[in-house]
Structure formats: structure tokens, C-alpha cells
Amino acid sequence: MSKVQKNKIKKESSLISSAFELFSTKGINETSISNIVHKAGVAKGTFYLYFKDKYDILNKIILNKSSNLLIESMNATKSKNFTNYEESVLFFIDYIIEYFNNNKFMLKLIYKNLSWGILKKASNEYEGIHEIYDFFMTLYKDSAINQQDVEKTLFIIIELVGSVCYSSIILNEPDNIDKMKPILFDTIKKII
Amino acid sequence: MSKVQKNKIKKESSLISSAFELFSTKGINETSISNIVHKAGVAKGTFYLYFKDKYDILNKIILNKSSNLLIESMNATKSKNFTNYEESVLFFIDYIIEYFNNNKFMLKLIYKNLSWGILKKASNEYEGIHEIYDFFMTLYKDSAINQQDVEKTLFIIIELVGSVCYSSIILNEPDNIDKMKPILFDTIKKII
Amino acid sequence: MSKVQKNKIKKESSLISSAFELFSTKGINETSISNIVHKAGVAKGTFYLYFKDKYDILNKIILNKSSNLLIESMNATKSKNFTNYEESVLFFIDYIIEYFNNNKFMLKLIYKNLSWGILKKASNEYEGIHEIYDFFMTLYKDSAINQQDVEKTLFIIIELVGSVCYSSIILNEPDNIDKMKPILFDTIKKII
Amino acid sequence: MSKVQKNKIKKESSLISSAFELFSTKGINETSISNIVHKAGVAKGTFYLYFKDKYDILNKIILNKSSNLLIESMNATKSKNFTNYEESVLFFIDYIIEYFNNNKFMLKLIYKNLSWGILKKASNEYEGIHEIYDFFMTLYKDSAINQQDVEKTLFIIIELVGSVCYSSIILNEPDNIDKMKPILFDTIKKII
DNA sequence: GATGAATGAGAATTCATTCAT
DNA sequence: AATGAATGAATTCTCATTCAT
């Protein structure tokens, strides 16, 4: 990789990490492109060489962070070599919950963006995402339920986890995450 | 009520309905206070007599609209005189889903703000909200499960419905609401 | 005095004292009529029944406060029955300085407004102000210097005291008031 | 100096001179940033590239103008090669008075801001200001009085001149500047 | 006399975007 | 490719003043 190429990547990732930190701490509406380039230590014009506008960099961040989280969770789950579906799903979910519990900023940022739409988009760009589908499908292969319903159920679970995490971790409503977890896991068990 | 008092209420509700329509159609970020007062036909300064800023009026709208929806759903459910809990819950949920299906703008606006936190705040201001708790608690009174867990389960169901509605009605992900409903209802049946 | 009359005076003085406190603490530019009426506990329209605008009430305050200060100083000086001019003047000056030293807010507020112009205006409205002239003129009556020059010298002294007080008490420049006093008094002695 | 640098200086000084003229003619409170940028022929945002707010540009103007005046007065005095202190001081003062007499706007603007505090701040930024101290100190070197008292006396004289000029030139109180000058000079002679 | 809701002009300030260097 | 000065439209918010009650 040439020096110029390296420099470009350095600038882009500097912009991304600066934007992420500002979005997390100040909020998206309150973060301006000026803020981002200042923190990143690059010129204003440079921003537009890499991103269209604030929402472009935001979407790229969300896609990147949530894909990484899902892939990480999947790999951790795989490495455990669970033999039944339920155990796998619960471990996968718990991994995500704990991540959010330790990264409240990220939960705030990607809250309501960890959705099917994002996942589908991501699967084009991030190798590894489609593996997640495959993984869960495999686990379910002996079931009588058809594939499409498995997908929808998986979707419902992910939506549920996101909502409950946000409400309990960020707002402590209706209770903190440790109190909610048993009920949530119980609910998931009932679902699958 | 004096002429002045009547006029005040007229101005405030004019601002609220104008803001709601603009938020729904243009989006929140794209709606300015100038837009709102222009549509409401009042002077700019008048806005600040009633609301602190854009987010103040937004929160008041969300609180008001979601409270009304819940109370309406509850009343509709009550009038059916169901004898078992499951039927009641499903009817209640279906009422909400159909409302969202017919009022996509409102779904967008109060997207995932139909939450426990909102409900708690609302129960101070909107008489009728705490009736919802009471209603569901009564239905469950014969169950062995303790009250707090009933509350949490109810919370989980409401969160789930909000998320699934948004994703399926607005984004058509992973499928449209009619395809999602059976799975969603099946899931809820499993939960309760 | 009728109840109505009493009420009017109460409102006016409430406005004056509120304005004085706000001007002193927040500064003149940063004080609005809204602030004043809010603090005074009267309606906005009421302000305009008593004063033309912010600068009207400000001028009235300055006139009132500085006249009172001068009359107070003069009376205190008179009561000492000094037999020579120098002692009288220095006591008079010292009284003013100490007042400012203990009322920094007032020094800030009336700074540069304790001038001949104000005094002249005041002498029409505040009985007692012209006594100050008379008092100093009497003290100087045996001098060979003509009356007009006495007046100008007195003016110069007052201007000097005002400037030095502001600079030393508020800004501590070039030194604090206790360090400046000997030099200031020495200077005044040389002048008279 | 690059083209860009030249252009920056042109814009900044255009803003400064526009602001000065507006402050002088309309008054500070009545001058808005809109007025300034319009007169300067630059965009509104440009103002904020150079100054924090109206008071920032005002302070910079006062600092600049009063420093220049003092340096100019000093140089004029130096060029006369006076041999005694009194003559020097009186010439220096007279130069300032005449300047104010011919530039009433500037007198109004920097009214009583021609003070020690300003001088001290200025001496960091404007080379030549500390020369004024040195110059007067040198003249006084044979005197028995200690340096600090010379400084304070100089301060008192400058404060006095500022106050008297404002009152007599702007307000004609207690008399016009020509009538006041003999008394003022007489007073200064007594002081030194 | 007193009130305070309403006004709307206008002030301050921000910010995405451009473009000459 | 990178810069950052400049833009000016847009936005928020304030506030003196009025006037119907």
C-alpha cells in the first residue's frame, strides 16, 4: 500500500472515530461537521472527499459497528460448540446484551438501527453477516417450521432484545437489565 | 372559561396540531419553529409562551398521542367483555397495530416512544393510563405469577409490538404487517 | 394618602428596587423589562405606566442614588463642624470613597454618572443638592479665587475621585484603594 | 505574505473600521453585527471568523485606538526635546486633549477607557506603550519621589484628563474645554 | 389603573457547502 | 489530495411595546 493510500485510510478512520465519539457523547443532532473535522484534525473540505454528509458517515458507523458486534457474537457462540439451538440463541443474545451494558454509548447510537434492514444491507458489504443466517438456519434444520418463519422469529427476537436493552440499560425502565434478563430469557425460551 | 382562556387553548392546540402534521410529513429535523408558527397562524414569539423549544412540543405530542391511543385501545377492549386474558391482550394489541397501519405518520413519529417510561410519565397527567395497568392486572389475578412479573411481561409485549410494527409497516422488513401478524400473535401467545 | 396612591408608590418603588438590583448584578444591557417586572411581581404593562423605557428607569435610579449619596456625605461633613476647607473636602471625599468601597455594585452602576450634569439636573428635583454648592462656596468665601473657578475645581475633584475609585476598587488598577488613597488625598490637597 | 493572508487582513480591518464608524455614529447598543458586516461588505459568518461577538471587536478597537493615540502623543512630545518634566507632561496632555477635541466620536467611544488597565493590556500587544512609562520615568529620575508613586501620579493625571475631556467636550459641563484647560493645567502643575 | 397574551421585527449565531490555492 | 477562508441562508430566540379585557 502506497504512502498516499495509507494516509487516506488514516484520515478516513480518524474522521470515523471522531464522529463516533462525538455522536456518542454530544448526540447526533448536536454534532456538526465542524466538530468532527476539528476533533479529527483534518480540514473541512477533506470531510467531503470521504463522506457525503453527516448522515452518510453516521450510517457507515452504524453499519460497521453493528455488523462487527453481530459477527463477534456469532463467532463467540460458534466457539462454544453448543449442541442445541436454545443454548446457542441465549448465549448469542447474552453476548449482545453484555456488550451493550458495557457500551451504553453504542447502545444509544445504534438503538433502533440494529434491524433487519441494516443486517440485509450489511450482508452485502460485510462478509460474515450472511453466516449468521446460515448458522441459525442450520440449528433449526430439523424443525418442522419452515425457513421463512425461522427468519421472522429470529427477527422478532432481535427487535425484542434491542428494545428491552434500550429501555432497561438506558432508562432503567421498567427495571434494570439484571432484573429484566430472567424475564427476557424466559420469554425467548417460550418463543423458540 | 373566559374569552382569554379560550383563546389561549385555541393557540396552544393550533401549535400542537401544526407541529404534529409537520413532524409527520416533513420529519422532525426538517421542521423549524418558523414552519410551525406559520402553519398555526400565530406569531413566532407566541410559540415560546407555550413551549420551551421544538423538543418540548415534540415530547408533549408524543405523550398525548400515545396516551390517547392506549386509552382508546383499552376502552375498545373493555367494551368487548372478553372473559380470558389472552383474548383481551390480543385484541388490545391488534387495535394498536391496526391504528398504526392506518396512521403510518404517527407510527413514525412516536416510533418506539410508546414505552414504559412514557406511560409512567403519562399516568400522572392523563387519567385513564393507570386504568390500563389495573385492567390487565385484574385479568391476571388468578394466575400464580406475581404482579411485578406481569408488569414486566406487559412491558415486553408492548416494546415488541412497537418495534415489529415500525419495521414491518414502515420498512416492510422482514415482511409486511399482514405476514408478520400471525407470527407476532403466535409469539405473544407463547409469552403469556 | 389614599389606598390607591399608596399602592401606586409601592409598585413604583418595587420596580425601582428590582431594576437596581438587576442592573447591579446582571448589568444594564443584560437586564430586560421582562426581568424587572418579573422580579417586581407586577405585570408588563404596568412598567409603562411609570417609566418610558429601560433608560428612563435607569436614569431615575442613578439620579436618586447619587443625589442621596451626595446629600448624605454633605450632612455627615456638616455634622463634624470642621473649621477649615481642606479637612471638610477630604472628609466629604472619604465618605464617598468608603461608600463606594462598601457598595461596589453602586460604583459600577453610577460610575461616570456622578457628574456635574447629573448634579445640576438633580438640584432641580432633589432639595439639598444645591446646599452642597452653597456649603463649599461658603468655606471658600475668604479666598481670592473667584466663585466660578471654585466650582470648576470642585468639579475636577469629583471627576478625579470617581475615576480613581472605579479603577482602584473595581479593577485594582494601578493598586487597591487603600494604596491609592494617600496619593489621591495628597493630590487633592495640592489642588485646593 | 500570501494572497490569502493579505485578504484576511483586508477583511479584518474592513470589519474593524466599519464597526468603529458605526459605534461612533450610531452608538454601541444601536449597532448590530448585521450593520457591521453590511458596511464592511462581508458575509455575516465572516464576522465570527475574526471576532467572538460585538464586545470583542469593541475591545479590540478601544485597545488599538487608545494605544495609537498614546504612542502618537509620546512621539510628538519626544520630538520637542523638552528639558523639563512639567513641560513634557503638559504638552503630552494637550496633544491628547486636542485630539479628543477634534475627534469627538473617539472620545465618546473610548470614554474613560483610556485607563491603566487598558495600557497594561496594550503594552503586551502594542510595542511602544511601555516606552511611555520609561519616558516619564526618565524625566522624573532626579526627583526624590519613588518610582511607584510616579506611576500612580501619572495614572491619576490620565484618569483626570479623560474624565474632564468627556464632560467638557461632550457635555460642555461645567464649561467648554477651552475654559476648562487653564484650570486643568493649573491642577496638573500642582499635582506634579 | 392593572393585566399579561400576543406580536413580529430583528438580533445573534450556526453550519453545510464551495472553491481558489 | 488537502486545505480552510468565505459564504449567506436558515434558525433560534429575545424583547419592547401594544391593547383588549
Short mmCIF file of C-alpha atoms (C1' of nucleotides) in Angstrom, two decimals, chain D residues 7 11 43 45-46 50, chain F residues 5-10:
data_model
loop_
_atom_site.label_atom_id
_atom_site.label_comp_id
_atom_site.label_asym_id
_atom_site.label_seq_id
_atom_site.Cartn_x
_atom_site.Cartn_y
_atom_site.Cartn_z
CA ASN D 7 -7.16 39.03 2.02
CA LYS D 11 -11.36 41.61 5.75
CA ALA D 43 -20.80 37.85 4.87
CA GLY D 45 -20.39 34.34 9.08
CA THR D 46 -17.12 36.05 8.31
CA TYR D 50 -12.44 37.08 13.41
"C1'" DA F 5 -11.44 31.08 4.35
"C1'" DA F 6 -15.66 32.61 2.95
"C1'" DT F 7 -20.33 32.38 2.24
"C1'" DG F 8 -25.26 33.54 3.37
"C1'" DA F 9 -29.36 31.17 4.09
"C1'" DA F 10 -31.62 29.46 7.80
#
